[in-house]
Every structure is written in C-alpha cells, then in structure tokens.
GROMACS .gro file of C-alpha atoms in nm:
model
  332
    1MET     CA    1  -3.139   1.201   1.945
    2THR     CA    2  -3.078   0.934   2.197
    3ALA     CA    3  -2.738   0.841   2.341
    4ASP     CA    4  -2.744   0.561   2.014
    5ALA     CA    5  -2.822   0.726   1.838
    6LEU     CA    6  -2.576   0.987   1.882
    7ALA     CA    7  -2.273   0.728   1.930
    8ALA     CA    8  -2.471   0.530   1.573
    9ALA     CA    9  -2.405   0.904   1.386
   10ASN     CA   10  -2.056   0.916   1.567
   11GLN     CA   11  -1.922   0.572   1.436
   12ASP     CA   12  -2.126   0.626   1.080
   13ARG     CA   13  -1.899   0.973   1.088
   14PHE     CA   14  -1.559   0.789   1.202
   15ALA     CA   15  -1.606   0.528   0.959
   16ALA     CA   16  -1.697   0.772   0.712
   17GLU     CA   17  -1.391   0.991   0.734
   18THR     CA   18  -1.048   0.731   0.815
   19GLU     CA   19  -1.214   0.413   0.635
   20ARG     CA   20  -1.075   0.559   0.282
   21PHE     CA   21  -0.738   0.523   0.454
   22ARG     CA   22  -0.715   0.153   0.561
   23ARG     CA   23  -0.522   0.049   0.262
   24GLU     CA   24  -0.251   0.294   0.247
   25LEU     CA   25  -0.188   0.258   0.679
   26LEU     CA   26  -0.191  -0.123   0.564
   27ALA     CA   27   0.077  -0.107   0.358
   28HIS     CA   28   0.256   0.207   0.622
   29CYS     CA   29   0.263  -0.079   0.896
   30TYR     CA   30   0.378  -0.337   0.694
   31ARG     CA   31   0.702  -0.111   0.556
   32MET     CA   32   0.768  -0.055   0.907
   33VAL     CA   33   0.762  -0.402   1.029
   34GLY     CA   34   0.819  -0.621   0.734
   35SER     CA   35   0.516  -0.844   0.842
   36ALA     CA   36   0.209  -0.830   0.656
   37HIS     CA   37   0.024  -1.034   0.948
   38ASP     CA   38   0.139  -0.784   1.181
   39ALA     CA   39   0.052  -0.539   0.986
   40GLU     CA   40  -0.321  -0.636   0.931
   41ASP     CA   41  -0.291  -0.656   1.315
   42LEU     CA   42  -0.114  -0.307   1.397
   43VAL     CA   43  -0.403  -0.186   1.147
   44GLN     CA   44  -0.663  -0.307   1.346
   45GLU     CA   45  -0.528  -0.136   1.624
   46THR     CA   46  -0.472   0.191   1.518
   47TYR     CA   47  -0.832   0.240   1.432
   48LEU     CA   48  -0.928   0.115   1.758
   49ARG     CA   49  -0.712   0.405   1.950
   50ALA     CA   50  -0.824   0.612   1.653
   51TRP     CA   51  -1.190   0.547   1.734
   52ARG     CA   52  -1.144   0.597   2.127
   53SER     CA   53  -0.949   0.923   2.096
   54TYR     CA   54  -1.269   0.994   1.810
   55ALA     CA   55  -1.421   1.265   2.041
   56GLY     CA   56  -1.128   1.452   2.104
   57PHE     CA   57  -1.043   1.487   1.775
   58GLU     CA   58  -1.084   1.858   1.670
   59GLY     CA   59  -0.910   1.879   1.376
   60ARG     CA   60  -0.639   2.046   1.444
   61ALA     CA   61  -0.450   1.824   1.209
   62SER     CA   62  -0.548   1.619   0.880
   63ILE     CA   63  -0.728   1.315   0.952
   64ARG     CA   64  -0.497   1.139   0.737
   65ALA     CA   65  -0.207   1.292   0.931
   66TRP     CA   66  -0.368   1.205   1.280
   67LEU     CA   67  -0.389   0.848   1.164
   68TYR     CA   68  -0.088   0.819   1.073
   69LYS     CA   69   0.092   0.949   1.388
   70ILE     CA   70  -0.101   0.693   1.568
   71ALA     CA   71  -0.029   0.410   1.333
   72THR     CA   72   0.384   0.513   1.348
   73ASN     CA   73   0.345   0.488   1.747
   74VAL     CA   74   0.144   0.198   1.776
   75CYS     CA   75   0.391   0.044   1.542
   76LEU     CA   76   0.692   0.189   1.706
   77THR     CA   77   0.539   0.034   2.002
   78ALA     CA   78   0.539  -0.335   1.861
   79LEU     CA   79   0.889  -0.315   1.674
   80ALA     CA   80   1.033  -0.260   2.069
   81ALA     CA   81   0.994  -0.564   2.145
   82HIS     CA   82   1.024  -0.788   1.805
   83ARG     CA   83   1.330  -0.830   1.655
   84ILE     CA   84   1.376  -0.695   1.344
   85ARG     CA   85   1.252  -0.948   1.031
   86VAL     CA   86   1.555  -1.051   0.770
   87LEU     CA   87   1.605  -1.294   0.507
   88PRO     CA   88   1.813  -1.540   0.488
   89SER     CA   89   2.110  -1.253   0.341
   90GLY     CA   90   2.032  -1.014   0.599
   91LEU     CA   91   2.195  -1.307   0.806
   92ALA     CA   92   2.525  -1.424   0.610
   93GLY     CA   93   2.704  -1.359   0.301
   94PRO     CA   94   2.579  -1.670   0.035
   95TYR     CA   95   2.673  -2.017   0.075
   96ASP     CA   96   3.015  -2.123  -0.031
   97GLY     CA   97   3.017  -2.484   0.158
   98PRO     CA   98   3.040  -2.821   0.066
   99ASP     CA   99   2.745  -2.954  -0.129
  100ARG     CA  100   2.443  -3.044   0.082
  101PRO     CA  101   2.045  -2.956   0.166
  102PRO     CA  102   1.980  -2.586   0.325
  103SER     CA  103   1.931  -2.624   0.688
  104HIS     CA  104   1.630  -2.532   0.893
  105VAL     CA  105   1.668  -2.226   1.116
  106ALA     CA  106   1.423  -2.239   1.411
  107PRO     CA  107   1.123  -2.050   1.416
  108ASP     CA  108   1.275  -1.897   1.786
  109GLU     CA  109   1.627  -1.815   1.615
  110VAL     CA  110   1.503  -1.518   1.335
  111SER     CA  111   1.211  -1.335   1.194
  112TRP     CA  112   1.143  -1.417   0.836
  113LEU     CA  113   1.033  -1.140   0.648
  114GLU     CA  114   0.697  -1.172   0.498
  115PRO     CA  115   0.575  -1.092   0.132
  116PHE     CA  116   0.291  -0.832   0.108
  117PRO     CA  117  -0.033  -0.899  -0.122
  118ASP     CA  118  -0.075  -0.651  -0.379
  119GLY     CA  119  -0.387  -0.663  -0.345
  120TRP     CA  120  -0.418  -0.548  -0.047
  121VAL     CA  121  -0.251  -0.197  -0.143
  122THR     CA  122  -0.450  -0.019  -0.462
  123PRO     CA  123  -0.703  -0.216  -0.650
  124SER     CA  124  -0.723  -0.205  -1.039
  125ALA     CA  125  -1.009   0.042  -1.019
  126ASP     CA  126  -0.786   0.307  -0.887
  127ASP     CA  127  -0.527   0.541  -0.968
  128PRO     CA  128  -0.284   0.363  -1.199
  129ALA     CA  129  -0.038   0.575  -1.115
  130ALA     CA  130  -0.080   0.582  -0.757
  131ALA     CA  131  -0.061   0.169  -0.791
  132VAL     CA  132   0.286   0.215  -0.957
  133ILE     CA  133   0.419   0.426  -0.693
  134ALA     CA  134   0.246   0.221  -0.423
  135ARG     CA  135   0.461  -0.103  -0.601
  136GLU     CA  136   0.753   0.044  -0.607
  137SER     CA  137   0.746   0.185  -0.274
  138LEU     CA  138   0.679  -0.194  -0.163
  139ARG     CA  139   0.951  -0.375  -0.365
  140LEU     CA  140   1.104  -0.660  -0.165
  141ALA     CA  141   1.476  -0.536  -0.180
  142LEU     CA  142   1.360  -0.211  -0.059
  143ILE     CA  143   1.150  -0.354   0.230
  144ALA     CA  144   1.449  -0.602   0.425
  145SER     CA  145   1.679  -0.278   0.372
  146LEU     CA  146   1.370  -0.066   0.581
  147GLN     CA  147   1.409  -0.316   0.827
  148HIS     CA  148   1.778  -0.276   0.931
  149LEU     CA  149   1.716   0.069   0.986
  150PRO     CA  150   1.675   0.186   1.373
  151ALA     CA  151   1.320   0.192   1.398
  152ARG     CA  152   1.225   0.584   1.433
  153GLN     CA  153   1.488   0.689   1.168
  154ARG     CA  154   1.287   0.438   0.914
  155ALA     CA  155   0.952   0.615   1.026
  156ILE     CA  156   1.090   0.911   0.895
  157LEU     CA  157   1.268   0.782   0.610
  158ILE     CA  158   0.908   0.622   0.544
  159LEU     CA  159   0.733   0.932   0.649
  160ARG     CA  160   0.955   1.176   0.485
  161GLU     CA  161   1.060   0.962   0.113
  162VAL     CA  162   0.708   0.758   0.097
  163LEU     CA  163   0.482   0.936   0.202
  164ALA     CA  164   0.552   1.263   0.144
  165PHE     CA  165   0.506   1.412   0.470
  166SER     CA  166   0.668   1.760   0.544
  167ALA     CA  167   0.935   1.840   0.781
  168ALA     CA  168   0.713   1.952   1.011
  169GLU     CA  169   0.442   1.727   0.958
  170THR     CA  170   0.692   1.473   1.050
  171ALA     CA  171   0.827   1.578   1.358
  172GLN     CA  172   0.426   1.638   1.482
  173ILE     CA  173   0.401   1.298   1.399
  174LEU     CA  174   0.655   1.147   1.599
  175ASP     CA  175   0.652   1.419   1.897
  176THR     CA  176   0.998   1.575   1.772
  177THR     CA  177   1.171   1.836   1.609
  178THR     CA  178   1.222   1.975   1.328
  179ALA     CA  179   1.595   1.923   1.337
  180ALA     CA  180   1.595   1.602   1.489
  181VAL     CA  181   1.383   1.434   1.175
  182LYS     CA  182   1.658   1.626   0.923
  183SER     CA  183   1.869   1.527   1.041
  184GLY     CA  184   1.713   1.133   1.124
  185LEU     CA  185   1.656   1.166   0.751
  186GLN     CA  186   2.023   1.195   0.664
  187ARG     CA  187   2.127   0.935   0.853
  188ALA     CA  188   1.861   0.716   0.741
  189ARG     CA  189   1.914   0.759   0.322
  190ALA     CA  190   2.350   0.698   0.448
  191ARG     CA  191   2.260   0.396   0.597
  192LEU     CA  192   2.041   0.297   0.314
  193ASP     CA  193   2.288   0.373   0.079
  194GLU     CA  194   2.499   0.085   0.243
  195LEU     CA  195   2.281  -0.126   0.214
  196GLU     CA  196   2.192  -0.095  -0.121
  197PRO     CA  197   2.395   0.127  -0.323
  198GLU     CA  198   2.203   0.012  -0.659
  199SER     CA  199   1.904  -0.004  -0.673
  200GLU     CA  200   1.733  -0.246  -0.927
  201GLN     CA  201   1.529  -0.168  -1.239
  202LEU     CA  202   1.265  -0.381  -1.212
  203LEU     CA  203   1.001  -0.471  -1.441
  204GLU     CA  204   0.641  -0.398  -1.370
  205PRO     CA  205   0.486  -0.707  -1.315
  206THR     CA  206   0.171  -0.616  -1.567
  207ASP     CA  207   0.476  -0.547  -1.828
  208PRO     CA  208   0.483  -0.876  -2.051
  209ARG     CA  209   0.815  -0.954  -2.023
  210ALA     CA  210   0.845  -0.985  -1.677
  211ARG     CA  211   0.511  -1.222  -1.699
  212ALA     CA  212   0.727  -1.472  -1.950
  213LEU     CA  213   0.993  -1.457  -1.642
  214LEU     CA  214   0.737  -1.529  -1.398
  215ASP     CA  215   0.549  -1.863  -1.621
  216GLY     CA  216   0.874  -2.020  -1.764
  217TYR     CA  217   0.998  -2.019  -1.329
  218ILE     CA  218   0.655  -2.191  -1.314
  219ALA     CA  219   0.676  -2.418  -1.618
  220ALA     CA  220   1.013  -2.510  -1.443
  221PHE     CA  221   0.913  -2.615  -1.136
  222GLU     CA  222   0.610  -2.770  -1.272
  223ARG     CA  223   0.828  -2.976  -1.511
  224SER     CA  224   1.087  -3.027  -1.299
  225ASP     CA  225   1.290  -2.942  -1.600
  226ALA     CA  226   1.614  -2.746  -1.470
  227GLY     CA  227   1.670  -2.632  -1.783
  228LEU     CA  228   1.389  -2.389  -1.806
  229LEU     CA  229   1.571  -2.223  -1.535
  230GLU     CA  230   1.865  -2.116  -1.796
  231GLN     CA  231   1.594  -1.893  -1.933
  232VAL     CA  232   1.447  -1.701  -1.671
  233LEU     CA  233   1.768  -1.648  -1.435
  234ARG     CA  234   2.029  -1.385  -1.478
  235THR     CA  235   2.407  -1.499  -1.485
  236ASP     CA  236   2.411  -1.325  -1.146
  237ALA     CA  237   2.086  -1.374  -1.036
  238THR     CA  238   2.042  -1.465  -0.618
  239LEU     CA  239   1.840  -1.677  -0.467
  240GLU     CA  240   1.660  -1.741  -0.098
  241SER     CA  241   1.429  -1.900   0.102
  242THR     CA  242   1.333  -1.916   0.440
  243PRO     CA  243   1.288  -2.046   0.691
  244PHE     CA  244   1.623  -2.155   0.535
  245ARG     CA  245   2.006  -2.049   0.642
  246GLU     CA  246   2.145  -2.032   0.330
  247TRP     CA  247   2.100  -1.818   0.035
  248TYR     CA  248   2.315  -1.884  -0.331
  249ALA     CA  249   2.465  -1.595  -0.574
  250GLY     CA  250   2.467  -1.660  -0.940
  251ARG     CA  251   2.287  -1.894  -1.153
  252LYS     CA  252   2.508  -2.217  -1.180
  253ASN     CA  253   2.466  -2.190  -0.830
  254CYS     CA  254   2.093  -2.160  -0.829
  255ILE     CA  255   2.018  -2.391  -1.053
  256HIS     CA  256   2.183  -2.709  -0.843
  257MET     CA  257   2.000  -2.597  -0.576
  258LEU     CA  258   1.717  -2.673  -0.716
  259ASP     CA  259   1.769  -2.912  -0.932
  260ALA     CA  260   1.963  -3.153  -0.684
  261TYR     CA  261   1.703  -3.044  -0.343
  262VAL     CA  262   1.377  -2.912  -0.439
  263LEU     CA  263   1.243  -3.013  -0.807
  264ASP     CA  264   1.186  -3.332  -0.756
  265THR     CA  265   0.958  -3.526  -1.028
  266PRO     CA  266   0.752  -3.384  -1.254
  267GLY     CA  267   0.360  -3.290  -1.067
  268THR     CA  268   0.576  -3.246  -0.750
  269TRP     CA  269   0.455  -2.846  -0.764
  270ARG     CA  270   0.146  -2.659  -0.862
  271MET     CA  271   0.192  -2.285  -0.898
  272LEU     CA  272  -0.115  -1.990  -0.967
  273ALA     CA  273   0.003  -1.706  -1.054
  274THR     CA  274  -0.035  -1.402  -0.833
  275THR     CA  275   0.141  -1.034  -0.704
  276ALA     CA  276   0.392  -0.952  -0.443
  277ASN     CA  277   0.504  -0.607  -0.340
  278GLY     CA  278   0.476  -0.495  -0.674
  279GLN     CA  279   0.661  -0.819  -0.816
  280PRO     CA  280   0.525  -1.097  -0.980
  281ALA     CA  281   0.477  -1.331  -0.763
  282ALA     CA  282   0.315  -1.774  -0.732
  283VAL     CA  283   0.165  -1.917  -0.514
  284ILE     CA  284   0.273  -2.264  -0.445
  285TYR     CA  285   0.187  -2.592  -0.375
  286ARG     CA  286   0.319  -2.927  -0.296
  287ASP     CA  287   0.162  -3.260  -0.405
  288ALA     CA  288   0.053  -3.468  -0.098
  289ASP     CA  289  -0.135  -3.802  -0.074
  290GLY     CA  290  -0.317  -3.707  -0.347
  291ALA     CA  291  -0.382  -3.327  -0.341
  292PHE     CA  292  -0.173  -3.020  -0.323
  293ARG     CA  293  -0.142  -2.841  -0.007
  294ALA     CA  294  -0.041  -2.477   0.057
  295ASN     CA  295   0.312  -2.423   0.070
  296GLY     CA  296   0.363  -2.062   0.036
  297ILE     CA  297   0.480  -1.769  -0.191
  298VAL     CA  298   0.779  -1.695  -0.434
  299VAL     CA  299   0.834  -1.381  -0.543
  300LEU     CA  300   1.071  -1.322  -0.858
  301ALA     CA  301   1.194  -0.983  -0.895
  302PRO     CA  302   1.222  -0.882  -1.325
  303THR     CA  303   1.486  -0.739  -1.533
  304ALA     CA  304   1.471  -0.613  -1.856
  305THR     CA  305   1.627  -0.931  -1.967
  306SER     CA  306   1.556  -1.219  -1.690
  307ALA     CA  307   1.535  -1.255  -1.269
  308SER     CA  308   1.766  -1.091  -1.060
  309GLN     CA  309   1.690  -1.273  -0.769
  310VAL     CA  310   1.423  -1.507  -0.614
  311VAL     CA  311   1.282  -1.541  -0.298
  312ALA     CA  312   1.038  -1.826  -0.164
  313PHE     CA  313   0.860  -1.852   0.110
  314HIS     CA  314   0.767  -2.138   0.293
  315ASP     CA  315   0.500  -2.105   0.485
  316PRO     CA  316   0.150  -2.226   0.450
  317ALA     CA  317  -0.026  -1.940   0.612
  318LEU     CA  318   0.064  -1.736   0.404
  319VAL     CA  319  -0.140  -1.914   0.080
  320ALA     CA  320  -0.437  -1.774   0.272
  321MET     CA  321  -0.332  -1.496   0.310
  322PHE     CA  322  -0.338  -1.396  -0.031
  323GLY     CA  323  -0.678  -1.530  -0.081
  324PHE     CA  324  -0.596  -1.873  -0.221
  325PRO     CA  325  -0.700  -2.221  -0.067
  326ASP     CA  326  -0.543  -2.437   0.086
  327LEU     CA  327  -0.553  -2.703  -0.075
  328LEU     CA  328  -0.599  -2.819  -0.504
  329ALA     CA  329  -0.717  -3.124  -0.640
  330ASN     CA  330  -0.478  -3.297  -0.802
  331ARG     CA  331  -0.488  -3.258  -1.175
  332LYS     CA  332  -0.305  -3.562  -1.255
   0.00000   0.00000   0.00000
C-alpha cells in the first residue's frame, strides 16, 4: 500500500470512529462556553487535534472518552482567555428605574450568552429518550448558570452529571485526581444551587401547550397587540434581551416595556417558529424598506399555564446559524 493510500485509509478509519460523536461534542462545548458560534470552532479544533494524535491513540481509553478529553481541554484553554458569557440578568437585578427605552451595552463591555439550535444536537430519527435528555441539559437557564462556575468546576459537573462519566474517568479526562473531582463536584453543585435554587419544570417544545404559547407570542408581535401577551406571560414572568442591559420582572412590567418601545405598528415584525435549547423559539425578522431582515432569535420558557421567561437575542448572525434566510419577502 502506498503512503497516500495508507493515509487515506487512516483518515477513513478516523472518520468512521469519531464522526458519530460530533453532535454530542458540539453540545458539550456549548455547555462549557455558552456560545454556539464558539462551540463550532472548538469542535473543529478538537477534531484537528484528534487527527494529529490519532496515530498515537492505542485504545487505552474509549474513543469517546479520548475525544472528550481533547474537547474539554480545548474549551478550558479558550475560557482562560475570554470573559464568561452572560444574560442581562447576570449583570444586575431587574430594572425598576424611570420609564425609558432599554440601553445598549457596548460590544467590548459584555460577552453575551447565545442560543443553541436544537437541530444541531439530535436529529428526529434518533432515540427520542436521548433527545429529551439532551434538550434538558441545554435549557437556557441551566447554561446561563453554568457560565458562573469556575471553568474546571463547570467541566467536572458537566462530565459527571450530564455525560455520566465516572469520577475516575473524569479525573483522567482532566488530568487530576478522583478526590479533586469529588471535591470540585461538591462545590459546583453548591454554587449551582445558589444560582438556580428551584429548577423550572418546562414543557417539551413538542407539547401542544408550548406551541400554543409560542404561537400567541408570535401573533402578539405580528399584530402589535400587547393584549395578547396577557395570555402568554405568567404573572411573575421575566423578559430580557441582548445586547441590552436592563431586564424586567413581572408581566405588567414586561408588557409595558414591549408595548412602549418594541411592538411598533402591525406588520413591523415577522417570526418563524423553531426550537432552541430544548425550548420553543422563533426566528425574528423586522420590516426594513419593503423586506423583512433578520434580527435574531427569541426563546420562551413554557410552563403548564404560561411562559415564565422570554429571552430575545438581537443578533442577525444567529438567524443563519439556525438555518433561516437573512431576508424574507414582505407579505404586505
């Protein structure tokens, strides 16, 4: 066999052994860094490093554990050089100041959390039970809380409690001791309990009640009808959006802000249903010069009665990431 043929055979074998883990590694990197864009780059770097060291991989660990070791360390290196990603609620308490529009935050001041397309994780043909588990571990509130953990504690908690690696396997992945893993997990759990003392019981995005809430939210925007939001938002609902500093607590405050500064006139907004972070979501478009231009993504937290949280990400680049066009024809 020629050198070229041997290299091609090795590459084919590498792809056959590793490609099936790409989706879960993408979710892992997102949990670690809070950015879908960065997660894509980090998984690409993971596979480049894995290919370079593939010849020396002798099966001393499972191929999956080996890839997670590389991916986790790639993430830890990236996190050492970047600020944590947050939502507005991670900066300060809810806004209770004078009535005024929300204020933009300068791009160099804050790194914002990003939503994650559900389609990146598990295709519909895969195991439905596995899909549910994957979605639950990507809930927006959980991802936001994880970003406030020290990076290595974050890695330990994800490896142990989301991915179900043993303490010994986690220690091997992180080049540390089992005792250090157990201690780190205990501290991470305690900190997570402080950040998210009561985890919300959310509906699956496929639940008809969740879709009804999303449809109601979309209708409120497309018709510029603040009254419809009364049927969507829970009394204690919260509303936040990037890249704005202020966020709002309580249905009355949320609806007032949207009605006063966002809804505009009927036909200003158009939204297309999707899913993100295991939650119902919509792609946002805004009317501009006779066409609807990409604006961002909005994600709802649906409970059995109404939405407890709305998070809007006003970043046009996210629309393409979710597989939607940048421009829609104006339907007027």
